[in-house]
mmCIF file of C-alpha atoms in Angstrom:
data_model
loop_
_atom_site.group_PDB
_atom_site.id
_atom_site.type_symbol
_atom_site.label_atom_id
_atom_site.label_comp_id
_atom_site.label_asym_id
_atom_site.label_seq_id
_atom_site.Cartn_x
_atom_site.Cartn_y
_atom_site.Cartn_z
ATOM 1 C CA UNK V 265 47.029 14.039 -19.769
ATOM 2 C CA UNK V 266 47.448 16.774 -17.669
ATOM 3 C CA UNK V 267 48.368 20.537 -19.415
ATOM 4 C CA UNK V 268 52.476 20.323 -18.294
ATOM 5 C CA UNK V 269 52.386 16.983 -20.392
ATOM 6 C CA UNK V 270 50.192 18.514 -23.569
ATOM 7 C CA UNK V 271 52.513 21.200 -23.714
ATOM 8 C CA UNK V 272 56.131 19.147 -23.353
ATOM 9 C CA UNK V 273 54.727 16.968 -26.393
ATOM 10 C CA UNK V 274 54.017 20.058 -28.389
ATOM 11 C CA UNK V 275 57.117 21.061 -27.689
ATOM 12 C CA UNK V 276 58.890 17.724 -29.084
ATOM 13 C CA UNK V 277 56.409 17.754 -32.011
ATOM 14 C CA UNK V 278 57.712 21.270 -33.147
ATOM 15 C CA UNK V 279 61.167 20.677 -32.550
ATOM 16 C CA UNK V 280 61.499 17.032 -33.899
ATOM 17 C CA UNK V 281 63.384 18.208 -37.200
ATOM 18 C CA UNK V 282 65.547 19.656 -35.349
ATOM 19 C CA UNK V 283 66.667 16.959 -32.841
ATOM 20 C CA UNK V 284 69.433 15.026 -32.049
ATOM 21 C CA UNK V 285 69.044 11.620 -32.210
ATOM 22 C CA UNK V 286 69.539 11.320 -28.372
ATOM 23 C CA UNK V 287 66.856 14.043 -28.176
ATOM 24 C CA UNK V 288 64.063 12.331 -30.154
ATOM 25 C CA UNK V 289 65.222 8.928 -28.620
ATOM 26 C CA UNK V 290 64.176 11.284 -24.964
ATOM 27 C CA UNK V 291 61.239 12.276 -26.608
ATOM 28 C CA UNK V 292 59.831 9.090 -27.428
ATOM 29 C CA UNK V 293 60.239 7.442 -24.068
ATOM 30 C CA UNK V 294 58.588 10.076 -22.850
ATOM 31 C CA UNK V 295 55.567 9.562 -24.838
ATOM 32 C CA UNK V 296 55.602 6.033 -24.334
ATOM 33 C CA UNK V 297 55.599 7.345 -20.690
ATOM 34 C CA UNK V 298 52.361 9.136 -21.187
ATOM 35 C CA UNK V 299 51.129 6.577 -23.611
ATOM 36 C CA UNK V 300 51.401 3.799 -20.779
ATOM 37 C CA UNK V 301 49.882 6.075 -18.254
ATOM 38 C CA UNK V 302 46.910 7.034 -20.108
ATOM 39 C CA UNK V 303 46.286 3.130 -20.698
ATOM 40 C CA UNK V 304 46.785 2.566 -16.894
ATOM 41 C CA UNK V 305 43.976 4.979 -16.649
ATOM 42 C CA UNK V 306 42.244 3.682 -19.462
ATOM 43 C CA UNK V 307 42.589 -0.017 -17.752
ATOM 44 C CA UNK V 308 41.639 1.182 -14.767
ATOM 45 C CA UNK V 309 38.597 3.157 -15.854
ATOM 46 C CA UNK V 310 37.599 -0.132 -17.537
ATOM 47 C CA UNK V 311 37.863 -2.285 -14.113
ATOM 48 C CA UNK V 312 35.600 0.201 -12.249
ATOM 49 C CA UNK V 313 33.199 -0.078 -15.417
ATOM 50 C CA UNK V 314 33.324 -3.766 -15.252
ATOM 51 C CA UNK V 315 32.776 -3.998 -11.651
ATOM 52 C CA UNK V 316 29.851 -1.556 -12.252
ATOM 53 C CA UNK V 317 28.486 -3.848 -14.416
ATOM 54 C CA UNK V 318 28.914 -6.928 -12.423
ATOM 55 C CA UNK V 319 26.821 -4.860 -9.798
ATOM 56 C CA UNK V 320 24.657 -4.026 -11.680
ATOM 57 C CA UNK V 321 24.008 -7.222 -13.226
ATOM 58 C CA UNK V 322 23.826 -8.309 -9.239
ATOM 59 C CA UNK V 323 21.475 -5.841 -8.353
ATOM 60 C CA UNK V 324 19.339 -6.863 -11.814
ATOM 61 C CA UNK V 325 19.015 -10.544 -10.247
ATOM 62 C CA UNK V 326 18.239 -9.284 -6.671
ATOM 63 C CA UNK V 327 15.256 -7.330 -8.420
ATOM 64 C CA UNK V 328 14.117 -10.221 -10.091
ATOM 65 C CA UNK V 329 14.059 -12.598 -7.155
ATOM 66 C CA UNK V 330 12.105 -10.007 -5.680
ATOM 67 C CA UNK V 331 9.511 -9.902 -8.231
ATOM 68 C CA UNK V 332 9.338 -13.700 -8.229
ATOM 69 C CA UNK V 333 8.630 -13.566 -4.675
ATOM 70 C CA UNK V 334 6.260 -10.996 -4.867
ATOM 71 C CA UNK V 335 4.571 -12.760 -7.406
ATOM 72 C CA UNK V 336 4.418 -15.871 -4.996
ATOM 73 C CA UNK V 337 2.823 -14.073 -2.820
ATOM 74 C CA UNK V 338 0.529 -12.009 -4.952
ATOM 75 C CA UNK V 339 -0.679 -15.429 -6.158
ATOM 76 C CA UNK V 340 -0.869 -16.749 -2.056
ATOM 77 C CA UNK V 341 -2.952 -13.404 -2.384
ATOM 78 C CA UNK V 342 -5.369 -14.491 -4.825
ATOM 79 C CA UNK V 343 -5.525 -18.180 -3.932
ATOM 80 C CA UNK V 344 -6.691 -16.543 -0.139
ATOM 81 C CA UNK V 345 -9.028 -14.388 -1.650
ATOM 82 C CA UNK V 346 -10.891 -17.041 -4.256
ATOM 83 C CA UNK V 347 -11.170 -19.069 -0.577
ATOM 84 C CA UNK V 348 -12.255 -16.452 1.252
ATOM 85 C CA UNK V 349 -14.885 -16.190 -1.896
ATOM 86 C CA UNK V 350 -15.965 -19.506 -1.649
ATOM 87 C CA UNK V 351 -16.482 -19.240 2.170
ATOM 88 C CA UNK V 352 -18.335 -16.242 2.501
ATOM 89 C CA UNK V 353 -20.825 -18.069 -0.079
ATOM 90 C CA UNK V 354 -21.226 -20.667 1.669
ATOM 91 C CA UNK V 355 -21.958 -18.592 4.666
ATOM 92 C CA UNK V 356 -24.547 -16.891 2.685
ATOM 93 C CA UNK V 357 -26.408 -20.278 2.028
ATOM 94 C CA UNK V 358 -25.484 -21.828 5.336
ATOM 95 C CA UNK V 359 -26.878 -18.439 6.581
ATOM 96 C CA UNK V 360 -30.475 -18.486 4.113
ATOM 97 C CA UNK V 361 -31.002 -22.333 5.431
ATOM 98 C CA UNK V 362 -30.940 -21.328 8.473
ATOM 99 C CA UNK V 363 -33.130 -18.796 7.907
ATOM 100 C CA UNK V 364 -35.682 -20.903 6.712
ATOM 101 C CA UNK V 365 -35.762 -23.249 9.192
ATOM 102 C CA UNK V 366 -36.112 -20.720 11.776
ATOM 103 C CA UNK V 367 -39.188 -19.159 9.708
ATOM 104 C CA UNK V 368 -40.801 -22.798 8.990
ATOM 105 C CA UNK V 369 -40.512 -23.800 12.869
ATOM 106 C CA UNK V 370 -42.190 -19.800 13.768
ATOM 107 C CA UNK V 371 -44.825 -20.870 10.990
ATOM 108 C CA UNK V 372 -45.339 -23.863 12.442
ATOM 109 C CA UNK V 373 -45.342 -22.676 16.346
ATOM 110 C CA UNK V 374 -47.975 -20.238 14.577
ATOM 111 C CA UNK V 375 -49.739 -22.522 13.327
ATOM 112 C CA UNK V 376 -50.362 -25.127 16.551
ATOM 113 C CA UNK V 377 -50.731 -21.637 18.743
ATOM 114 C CA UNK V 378 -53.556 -20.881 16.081
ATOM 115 C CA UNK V 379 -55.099 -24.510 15.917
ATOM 116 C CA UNK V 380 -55.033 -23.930 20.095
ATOM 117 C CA UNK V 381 -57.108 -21.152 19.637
ATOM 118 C CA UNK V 382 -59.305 -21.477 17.156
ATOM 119 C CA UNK V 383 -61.541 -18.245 16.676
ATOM 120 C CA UNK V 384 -64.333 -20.891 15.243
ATOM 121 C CA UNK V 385 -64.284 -22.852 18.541
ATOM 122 C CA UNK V 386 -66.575 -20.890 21.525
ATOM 123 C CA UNK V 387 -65.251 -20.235 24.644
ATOM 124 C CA UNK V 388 -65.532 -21.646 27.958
#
């Protein structure tokens, strides 16, 4: 309610004892004038709040699919990593057997290159 409007219903308030019946029937119609504009603006304040709600609400769900698929993927995440894991140790062993096998066959190329010459055996 706007100040023109606070003042014309003080104005009816103080004079009501006063009025003619034609008067205070002006009087109220006006304030059921008012009356039905402030609830216009009441309804209308309500819509906007409802339809900021509903947005929100909207905007909760939107947020919560993308948690769920960032969850999907942290877990893709994971599942890559505990493979990755498993590979890189069995690299490592693949890796140590190898290893081995390269040292026996040097032992044993050693070991024939040592039996060829054999520091107990004279020379020619």
């Amino acid at each position: 309610m706007n100040d023109f409007q606070q003042k014309k219903l003080e104005r009816y308030v103080k004079g009501w004892p006063s009025m003619t019946l034609d008067e205070k029937f002006e009087a109220i119609k006006y304030i059921l004038v008012i009356h039905k504009e402030q609830v216009e603006q009441y309804e209308s304040a309500l819509e906007l709040a409802n339809k900021a709600l509903s947005k929100s609400e909207q905007m909760v769900e939107e947020l919560q699919d993308i948690r769920k698929d960032q969850q999907r993927e942290l877990d893709k995440l994971y599942s890559f990593i505990e493979i990755n894991e498993f590979i890189q140790e069995e690299y490592d062993l693949y890796e140590g057997r190898l290893a081995c096998i390269f040292f026996n066959e040097d032992e044993s190329e050693m070991s024939s290159v040592n039996k060829q010459v054999s520091p107990t055996e004279p020379l020619a």
